[in-house]
């Protein structure tokens, strides 16, 4: 998963309950930070999806939320390392 805006939203709201509480302003801010176009349309679509009813197993939701947050942070770090490695490969190929 290389979509850092999706990962940021997952970190902000790793459970269906918390995701449903994200405001449109919060979603728009994340999209803006990641320079997404058509933010109003995307915000509306994301907000609608997050507010749909979800099947939730309350006793395990916190555990899954912690795991999802940890995985999202790991993916962000890995994506940054991949970008660094790609830049280094390009640099060494051009010399």
PDB file of C-alpha atoms in Angstrom:
ATOM      1  CA  UNK A   1       0.000   0.000   0.000  1.00  0.00           C
ATOM      2  CA  UNK A   2       1.737   3.125  -1.198  1.00  0.00           C
ATOM      3  CA  UNK A   3      -1.121   5.573  -0.775  1.00  0.00           C
ATOM      4  CA  UNK A   4       0.171   7.626   2.128  1.00  0.00           C
ATOM      5  CA  UNK A   5      -3.089   9.520   2.468  1.00  0.00           C
ATOM      6  CA  UNK A   6      -4.972   6.252   3.011  1.00  0.00           C
ATOM      7  CA  UNK A   7      -2.353   5.150   5.528  1.00  0.00           C
ATOM      8  CA  UNK A   8      -2.635   8.458   7.381  1.00  0.00           C
ATOM      9  CA  UNK A   9      -6.417   8.094   7.557  1.00  0.00           C
ATOM     10  CA  UNK A  10      -5.996   4.539   8.833  1.00  0.00           C
ATOM     11  CA  UNK A  11      -3.665   5.767  11.576  1.00  0.00           C
ATOM     12  CA  UNK A  12      -6.087   8.566  12.521  1.00  0.00           C
ATOM     13  CA  UNK A  13      -9.055   6.209  12.627  1.00  0.00           C
ATOM     14  CA  UNK A  14      -8.128   2.521  12.819  1.00  0.00           C
ATOM     15  CA  UNK A  15     -11.568   1.314  13.918  1.00  0.00           C
ATOM     16  CA  UNK A  16     -14.920   1.653  12.152  1.00  0.00           C
ATOM     17  CA  UNK A  17     -16.250   3.639  15.114  1.00  0.00           C
ATOM     18  CA  UNK A  18     -13.399   6.165  15.000  1.00  0.00           C
ATOM     19  CA  UNK A  19     -13.470   6.294  11.205  1.00  0.00           C
ATOM     20  CA  UNK A  20     -17.163   7.200  11.222  1.00  0.00           C
ATOM     21  CA  UNK A  21     -16.351  10.143  13.507  1.00  0.00           C
ATOM     22  CA  UNK A  22     -13.786  11.681  11.163  1.00  0.00           C
ATOM     23  CA  UNK A  23     -15.056  15.053  10.022  1.00  0.00           C
ATOM     24  CA  UNK A  24     -15.023  16.147   6.415  1.00  0.00           C
ATOM     25  CA  UNK A  25     -12.525  18.835   7.424  1.00  0.00           C
ATOM     26  CA  UNK A  26     -10.165  16.198   8.831  1.00  0.00           C
ATOM     27  CA  UNK A  27     -10.432  14.082   5.692  1.00  0.00           C
ATOM     28  CA  UNK A  28      -9.935  17.109   3.442  1.00  0.00           C
ATOM     29  CA  UNK A  29      -6.863  18.156   5.433  1.00  0.00           C
ATOM     30  CA  UNK A  30      -5.271  14.747   4.900  1.00  0.00           C
ATOM     31  CA  UNK A  31      -6.031  14.865   1.175  1.00  0.00           C
ATOM     32  CA  UNK A  32      -4.606  18.388   0.958  1.00  0.00           C
ATOM     33  CA  UNK A  33      -1.383  17.354   2.713  1.00  0.00           C
ATOM     34  CA  UNK A  34      -0.946  14.672   0.080  1.00  0.00           C
ATOM     35  CA  UNK A  35      -1.792  17.056  -2.782  1.00  0.00           C
ATOM     36  CA  UNK A  36      -4.851  15.154  -3.941  1.00  0.00           C
ATOM     37  CA  UNK A  37      -7.036  16.700  -6.609  1.00  0.00           C
ATOM     38  CA  UNK A  38     -10.842  16.842  -6.512  1.00  0.00           C
ATOM     39  CA  UNK A  39     -10.696  16.917  -2.726  1.00  0.00           C
ATOM     40  CA  UNK A  40     -14.356  17.809  -2.227  1.00  0.00           C
ATOM     41  CA  UNK A  41     -15.547  14.827  -4.261  1.00  0.00           C
ATOM     42  CA  UNK A  42     -13.040  12.459  -2.688  1.00  0.00           C
ATOM     43  CA  UNK A  43     -13.854  13.723   0.798  1.00  0.00           C
ATOM     44  CA  UNK A  44     -17.564  13.137   0.234  1.00  0.00           C
ATOM     45  CA  UNK A  45     -16.943   9.615  -1.079  1.00  0.00           C
ATOM     46  CA  UNK A  46     -14.583   8.705   1.762  1.00  0.00           C
ATOM     47  CA  UNK A  47     -16.887  10.158   4.421  1.00  0.00           C
ATOM     48  CA  UNK A  48     -19.861   8.254   3.001  1.00  0.00           C
ATOM     49  CA  UNK A  49     -17.914   4.992   2.940  1.00  0.00           C
ATOM     50  CA  UNK A  50     -16.697   5.474   6.507  1.00  0.00           C
ATOM     51  CA  UNK A  51     -20.222   6.128   7.752  1.00  0.00           C
ATOM     52  CA  UNK A  52     -21.745   2.961   6.278  1.00  0.00           C
ATOM     53  CA  UNK A  53     -22.728   0.353   8.838  1.00  0.00           C
ATOM     54  CA  UNK A  54     -19.937  -2.065   9.695  1.00  0.00           C
ATOM     55  CA  UNK A  55     -19.815  -5.430  11.368  1.00  0.00           C
ATOM     56  CA  UNK A  56     -17.781  -4.893  14.513  1.00  0.00           C
ATOM     57  CA  UNK A  57     -16.552  -7.356  17.091  1.00  0.00           C
ATOM     58  CA  UNK A  58     -16.095  -4.925  19.963  1.00  0.00           C
ATOM     59  CA  UNK A  59     -13.801  -7.091  22.124  1.00  0.00           C
ATOM     60  CA  UNK A  60     -11.225  -7.422  19.359  1.00  0.00           C
ATOM     61  CA  UNK A  61     -11.633  -4.022  17.690  1.00  0.00           C
ATOM     62  CA  UNK A  62      -8.969  -2.366  19.859  1.00  0.00           C
ATOM     63  CA  UNK A  63      -6.493  -5.138  19.115  1.00  0.00           C
ATOM     64  CA  UNK A  64      -7.101  -4.891  15.381  1.00  0.00           C
ATOM     65  CA  UNK A  65      -6.849  -1.106  15.608  1.00  0.00           C
ATOM     66  CA  UNK A  66      -3.431  -1.359  17.246  1.00  0.00           C
ATOM     67  CA  UNK A  67      -2.276  -3.855  14.632  1.00  0.00           C
ATOM     68  CA  UNK A  68      -3.611  -1.751  11.755  1.00  0.00           C
ATOM     69  CA  UNK A  69      -1.905   1.362  13.108  1.00  0.00           C
ATOM     70  CA  UNK A  70       1.404  -0.468  13.530  1.00  0.00           C
ATOM     71  CA  UNK A  71       1.189  -1.912  10.032  1.00  0.00           C
ATOM     72  CA  UNK A  72       0.314   1.451   8.500  1.00  0.00           C
ATOM     73  CA  UNK A  73       3.291   3.101  10.204  1.00  0.00           C
ATOM     74  CA  UNK A  74       5.534   0.269   9.010  1.00  0.00           C
ATOM     75  CA  UNK A  75       4.296   0.656   5.437  1.00  0.00           C
ATOM     76  CA  UNK A  76       4.975   4.395   5.536  1.00  0.00           C
ATOM     77  CA  UNK A  77       8.537   3.749   6.741  1.00  0.00           C
ATOM     78  CA  UNK A  78       9.087   1.071   4.093  1.00  0.00           C
ATOM     79  CA  UNK A  79       7.764   3.351   1.349  1.00  0.00           C
ATOM     80  CA  UNK A  80      10.184   6.069   2.464  1.00  0.00           C
ATOM     81  CA  UNK A  81      13.078   3.596   2.368  1.00  0.00           C
ATOM     82  CA  UNK A  82      12.043   2.398  -1.095  1.00  0.00           C
ATOM     83  CA  UNK A  83      12.018   6.009  -2.325  1.00  0.00           C
ATOM     84  CA  UNK A  84      15.493   6.541  -0.868  1.00  0.00           C
ATOM     85  CA  UNK A  85      16.793   3.358  -2.477  1.00  0.00           C
ATOM     86  CA  UNK A  86      15.280   4.272  -5.859  1.00  0.00           C
ATOM     87  CA  UNK A  87      16.910   7.699  -5.712  1.00  0.00           C
ATOM     88  CA  UNK A  88      20.277   6.122  -4.904  1.00  0.00           C
ATOM     89  CA  UNK A  89      19.980   3.635  -7.770  1.00  0.00           C
ATOM     90  CA  UNK A  90      19.105   6.442 -10.192  1.00  0.00           C
ATOM     91  CA  UNK A  91      22.000   8.522  -8.889  1.00  0.00           C
ATOM     92  CA  UNK A  92      24.534   5.717  -9.324  1.00  0.00           C
ATOM     93  CA  UNK A  93      23.226   4.827 -12.792  1.00  0.00           C
ATOM     94  CA  UNK A  94      23.595   8.406 -14.005  1.00  0.00           C
ATOM     95  CA  UNK A  95      27.283   8.615 -13.051  1.00  0.00           C
TER      96      UNK A  95
END
